[in-house]
Amino acid sequence: MAKSPKTLALGSALRAARQDKNITLRDFAGQLGIDFGMLSRWENGLRIPKPENVAQILTSLGVVGEQYKGIMTLVRDTAADHWTATSSLEIEQLTAAFRSAEKNSALITSVCPLLIPGLLQIPEYVRAIMVSGTCLTDAEVEERVAARIARQDVLVRPIPAGYTVLLGEAALRQQVGGPAVHLKQLRHLLKMGGRANIDLRVVTFEESWHSMLDGAFHMFTGDTIETTVVIESREMQTWLHRPEHVNRHRRAVRDALDIALSRADSMHFVAGLAHRMEQRFGHLAEVDP
């Protein structure tokens, strides 16, 4: 059976809780009276522990409060066809798993009809979203901006992930943060789009209905995870891992690539938007590239 994202998240949370106490896997297995190999399989998402096993592990490690509650939410429906998070606690757990999958992926695909994806956002763009769309304090905003920018290391590390991003024209025209931020964001896309591991493709308004109009999603493939899909919306996030579900999104990506501008034409399109902004707002010409 394929390892579900929720099972992997549960295993990762159990391993982190044990490591926080500086206890080796073998010593902890002996302490619990559990087979060493079974505990290892639980932590690696290869087997699903029973709720009472998870409770025993957390109690032995002294995990209490919100951390205990958060890990126990991962025990339910671990083998389900999908993982949908709606509560703030569930979304926090899924987001942590999302970041882990992103970090460990060899190939990432983002389909973004309306907004620039997080891996290509500049700090000012992130900040504008956080300030306008949330009720966070200034300190919380800056913490989240820093966390999102740190995630972008996956694209520039010594062995970077391959990244295909399909952008709707609306994402390139929406002036999140105002004209100055927008121009800086366009310039950043041109810079990142020039990297060998990034294939930035634009789908223009000239196209009729297409699969991207169904909404944004991200696809991850790596050595430690099978290909999975995360769908984002304002009120919930859903993670799909069954092959039939993933394949439908693969087809959506292929369909979008069929109508998208070529890589070279996409870069030319973004450059044209930036140039027209510079002409329209002459005082923005000195914005840092």
Coordinates of C-alpha atoms in Angstrom, one line a residue:
M1 CA 0.0 0.0 0.0
A2 CA 1.3 3.5 -0.9
K3 CA 2.4 5.6 2.0
S4 CA -0.3 8.3 2.6
P5 CA 0.8 11.8 3.3
K6 CA -1.0 11.7 6.6
T7 CA 0.8 8.5 7.6
L8 CA 4.2 10.1 6.7
A9 CA 3.2 13.2 8.7
L10 CA 2.3 11.1 11.7
G11 CA 5.6 9.2 11.5
S12 CA 7.6 12.4 11.2
A13 CA 5.8 13.9 14.2
L14 CA 6.5 10.8 16.3
R15 CA 10.2 10.8 15.3
A16 CA 10.6 14.5 16.0
A17 CA 9.0 14.1 19.5
R18 CA 11.4 11.3 20.3
Q19 CA 14.5 13.1 19.0
D20 CA 13.5 16.2 21.0
K21 CA 14.1 14.0 24.1
N22 CA 17.5 12.8 22.7
I23 CA 16.4 9.1 22.9
T24 CA 17.7 6.7 20.4
L25 CA 15.2 4.6 18.5
R26 CA 16.5 1.3 19.9
D27 CA 16.5 2.6 23.5
F28 CA 13.0 3.9 23.2
A29 CA 11.7 0.7 21.7
G30 CA 13.2 -1.1 24.7
Q31 CA 11.6 1.4 27.1
L32 CA 8.2 0.8 25.5
G33 CA 8.5 -2.9 25.1
I34 CA 7.9 -2.6 21.4
D35 CA 9.8 -4.3 18.6
F36 CA 12.5 -2.1 17.3
G37 CA 11.7 -2.8 13.6
M38 CA 8.0 -2.0 14.2
L39 CA 8.7 1.4 15.9
S40 CA 11.1 2.2 13.0
R41 CA 8.3 1.4 10.4
W42 CA 5.9 3.6 12.3
E43 CA 8.3 6.5 12.3
N44 CA 8.9 6.1 8.6
G45 CA 5.3 5.9 7.6
L46 CA 5.6 2.3 6.5
R47 CA 3.0 1.0 9.0
I48 CA 0.1 2.7 10.7
P49 CA 0.2 2.5 14.6
K50 CA -3.0 2.1 16.5
P51 CA -4.3 5.1 18.5
E52 CA -3.4 3.5 21.7
N53 CA 0.2 2.9 20.5
V54 CA 0.5 6.6 19.6
A55 CA -0.9 7.6 23.0
Q56 CA 1.6 5.4 24.7
I57 CA 4.5 6.9 22.8
L58 CA 3.4 10.5 23.5
T59 CA 2.8 9.8 27.2
S60 CA 6.2 8.1 27.6
L61 CA 7.8 11.2 25.9
G62 CA 5.9 13.6 28.1
V63 CA 4.1 15.2 25.2
V64 CA 1.1 17.1 26.4
G65 CA -1.3 20.0 25.5
E66 CA -1.6 21.2 22.0
Q67 CA 1.3 19.1 20.7
Y68 CA -0.4 16.0 22.0
K69 CA -3.7 17.0 20.5
G70 CA -2.1 17.9 17.2
I71 CA -0.3 14.5 16.8
M72 CA -3.4 12.6 17.8
T73 CA -5.4 14.2 15.1
L74 CA -3.1 12.5 12.6
V75 CA -4.1 9.1 13.8
R76 CA -7.6 9.3 12.4
D77 CA -8.3 8.2 8.8
T78 CA -4.6 7.7 7.9
A79 CA -5.5 5.3 5.1
A80 CA -8.2 7.4 3.6
D81 CA -8.2 8.3 -0.1
H82 CA -7.4 11.9 0.7
W83 CA -6.5 14.2 3.6
T84 CA -8.7 17.3 4.0
A85 CA -7.9 19.8 6.7
T86 CA -10.5 22.4 7.7
S87 CA -9.8 23.3 11.4
S88 CA -6.8 25.5 12.2
L89 CA -5.1 22.6 14.0
E90 CA -5.5 20.3 11.0
I91 CA -4.4 22.9 8.6
E92 CA -1.3 23.5 10.7
Q93 CA -0.5 19.7 10.5
L94 CA -1.1 19.5 6.8
T95 CA 1.0 22.7 6.2
A96 CA 3.9 21.1 8.1
A97 CA 3.6 18.0 5.9
F98 CA 3.3 20.2 2.8
R99 CA 6.6 21.9 3.7
S100 CA 8.3 18.6 4.3
A101 CA 7.2 17.2 0.9
E102 CA 8.3 20.4 -0.8
K103 CA 11.7 20.2 0.9
N104 CA 12.2 16.5 -0.1
S105 CA 10.9 16.7 -3.6
A106 CA 13.0 16.2 -6.7
L107 CA 10.2 17.6 -9.0
I108 CA 7.6 20.2 -8.1
T109 CA 4.8 21.4 -10.3
S110 CA 2.6 24.4 -9.4
V111 CA -0.6 25.4 -11.3
C112 CA -1.4 28.9 -10.3
P113 CA -4.2 30.8 -12.2
L114 CA -4.5 33.8 -9.8
L115 CA -1.4 34.3 -7.7
I116 CA 2.4 33.9 -7.9
P117 CA 3.3 30.6 -6.1
G118 CA 5.1 30.8 -2.7
L119 CA 8.3 29.5 -4.1
L120 CA 8.6 32.5 -6.5
Q121 CA 7.2 35.3 -4.2
I122 CA 9.4 38.2 -3.1
P123 CA 9.2 39.3 0.6
E124 CA 7.1 42.3 -0.2
Y125 CA 4.5 40.2 -2.1
V126 CA 4.3 37.8 0.8
R127 CA 3.9 40.6 3.3
A128 CA 1.1 42.2 1.3
I129 CA -0.8 39.0 1.3
M130 CA -0.3 38.4 5.0
V131 CA -1.3 41.9 6.0
S132 CA -4.4 42.1 3.8
G133 CA -5.7 38.5 4.2
T134 CA -5.0 37.7 7.9
C135 CA -5.4 39.2 11.4
L136 CA -1.8 38.6 12.3
T137 CA 0.4 40.9 14.5
D138 CA 3.4 42.6 12.8
A139 CA 5.7 40.1 14.5
E140 CA 3.6 37.1 13.2
V141 CA 3.6 38.6 9.7
E142 CA 7.4 38.9 9.6
E143 CA 7.8 35.4 11.0
R144 CA 5.7 34.0 8.2
V145 CA 7.4 36.0 5.6
A146 CA 10.7 34.7 6.7
A147 CA 9.4 31.1 6.8
R148 CA 8.0 31.3 3.3
I149 CA 11.2 32.9 1.8
A150 CA 13.3 30.2 3.6
R151 CA 11.3 27.5 1.7
Q152 CA 12.7 28.8 -1.6
D153 CA 16.0 27.3 -0.8
V154 CA 14.7 24.1 -2.5
L155 CA 15.1 25.9 -5.9
V156 CA 18.7 27.2 -5.3
R157 CA 20.4 24.5 -3.2
P158 CA 23.3 22.6 -4.7
I159 CA 21.0 20.0 -6.1
P160 CA 17.8 22.0 -6.7
A161 CA 14.4 20.6 -7.3
G162 CA 13.1 20.8 -10.8
Y163 CA 10.2 23.3 -10.9
T164 CA 7.5 23.6 -13.5
V165 CA 5.1 26.5 -12.8
L166 CA 2.1 27.3 -14.9
L167 CA 0.9 30.9 -14.3
G168 CA -2.4 32.3 -15.4
E169 CA -2.1 35.8 -16.9
A170 CA -4.2 37.1 -14.0
A171 CA -1.4 36.2 -11.6
L172 CA 0.9 38.3 -13.6
R173 CA -1.4 41.3 -13.8
Q174 CA -2.7 41.4 -10.2
Q175 CA -0.8 44.2 -8.5
V176 CA -0.4 42.6 -5.0
G177 CA 1.2 45.2 -2.8
G178 CA 0.9 48.0 -5.4
P179 CA 2.8 48.9 -8.6
A180 CA 6.2 49.1 -7.1
V181 CA 6.0 45.7 -5.5
H182 CA 4.4 44.3 -8.6
L183 CA 7.2 45.5 -10.8
K184 CA 9.8 44.0 -8.4
Q185 CA 7.9 40.7 -8.4
L186 CA 7.9 40.6 -12.3
R187 CA 11.7 41.2 -12.3
H188 CA 12.1 38.4 -9.8
L189 CA 10.2 36.0 -12.0
L190 CA 12.5 36.9 -14.9
K191 CA 15.5 36.2 -12.8
M192 CA 14.2 32.9 -11.5
G193 CA 12.8 31.9 -14.8
G194 CA 16.3 32.0 -16.3
R195 CA 17.5 29.2 -14.0
A196 CA 18.0 25.8 -15.7
N197 CA 15.8 24.0 -13.2
I198 CA 12.8 26.3 -13.5
D199 CA 10.3 26.0 -16.4
L200 CA 8.0 29.0 -16.1
R201 CA 5.0 28.9 -18.5
V202 CA 2.2 31.4 -19.0
V203 CA -1.4 30.7 -20.0
T204 CA -2.8 33.9 -21.4
F205 CA -6.3 35.4 -21.4
E206 CA -6.6 34.5 -25.1
E207 CA -7.3 30.9 -24.3
S208 CA -10.8 29.5 -23.9
W209 CA -11.8 27.4 -20.9
H210 CA -8.9 25.2 -19.7
S211 CA -8.0 23.0 -16.7
M212 CA -6.2 25.7 -14.8
L213 CA -9.5 27.5 -14.3
D214 CA -10.6 24.8 -11.8
G215 CA -8.1 26.2 -9.3
A216 CA -4.6 26.1 -7.9
F217 CA -2.7 22.9 -6.9
H218 CA 0.8 21.7 -6.4
M219 CA 2.3 18.3 -7.3
F220 CA 5.3 16.7 -5.5
T221 CA 7.5 13.9 -6.6
G222 CA 10.6 12.6 -4.6
D223 CA 12.7 9.7 -3.5
T224 CA 10.9 9.5 -0.1
I225 CA 7.3 10.2 -1.3
E226 CA 5.2 9.0 -4.2
T227 CA 3.7 11.6 -6.4
T228 CA 1.0 13.6 -4.4
V229 CA -1.2 16.6 -5.0
V230 CA -2.1 19.4 -2.7
I231 CA -5.2 21.6 -3.5
E232 CA -5.4 24.9 -1.7
S233 CA -8.5 27.1 -1.0
R234 CA -9.3 29.8 1.5
E235 CA -11.1 27.5 4.0
M236 CA -9.4 24.2 3.6
Q237 CA -6.5 22.2 2.1
T238 CA -6.8 18.8 0.5
W239 CA -4.0 16.3 -0.1
L240 CA -4.5 13.6 -2.7
H241 CA -2.3 10.5 -3.0
R242 CA -4.3 7.8 -4.8
P243 CA -2.9 7.1 -8.3
E244 CA -6.3 7.7 -10.0
H245 CA -6.6 11.1 -8.3
V246 CA -3.0 12.1 -9.0
N247 CA -3.3 11.0 -12.7
R248 CA -6.2 13.3 -13.2
H249 CA -4.1 16.2 -12.1
R250 CA -1.2 15.0 -14.3
R251 CA -3.6 15.2 -17.2
A252 CA -4.6 18.7 -16.2
V253 CA -0.9 19.7 -16.2
R254 CA -0.4 18.2 -19.6
D255 CA -3.5 20.0 -21.0
A256 CA -2.3 23.3 -19.6
L257 CA 1.2 22.8 -21.0
D258 CA -0.3 22.2 -24.4
I259 CA -1.9 25.7 -24.5
A260 CA 0.7 27.6 -22.5
L261 CA 3.3 29.8 -24.2
S262 CA 6.7 28.3 -24.7
R263 CA 9.3 28.9 -22.1
A264 CA 11.0 31.6 -24.2
D265 CA 7.7 33.2 -25.1
S266 CA 6.6 33.1 -21.5
M267 CA 9.7 35.0 -20.4
H268 CA 9.2 37.5 -23.2
F269 CA 5.6 38.0 -22.1
V270 CA 6.7 38.7 -18.5
A271 CA 9.4 41.0 -19.7
G272 CA 6.8 42.9 -21.8
L273 CA 4.6 43.4 -18.8
A274 CA 7.5 44.7 -16.7
H275 CA 8.5 47.1 -19.6
R276 CA 5.0 48.5 -19.9
M277 CA 4.9 49.1 -16.2
E278 CA 8.2 51.0 -16.3
Q279 CA 6.8 53.1 -19.1
R280 CA 3.5 53.8 -17.4
F281 CA 5.0 54.4 -14.0
G282 CA 8.3 56.2 -14.8
H283 CA 9.0 56.8 -11.1
L284 CA 9.2 53.1 -10.6
A285 CA 12.2 52.6 -13.0
E286 CA 14.6 52.9 -10.1
V287 CA 13.0 50.0 -8.1
D288 CA 15.8 47.6 -7.1
P289 CA 16.0 44.8 -9.7

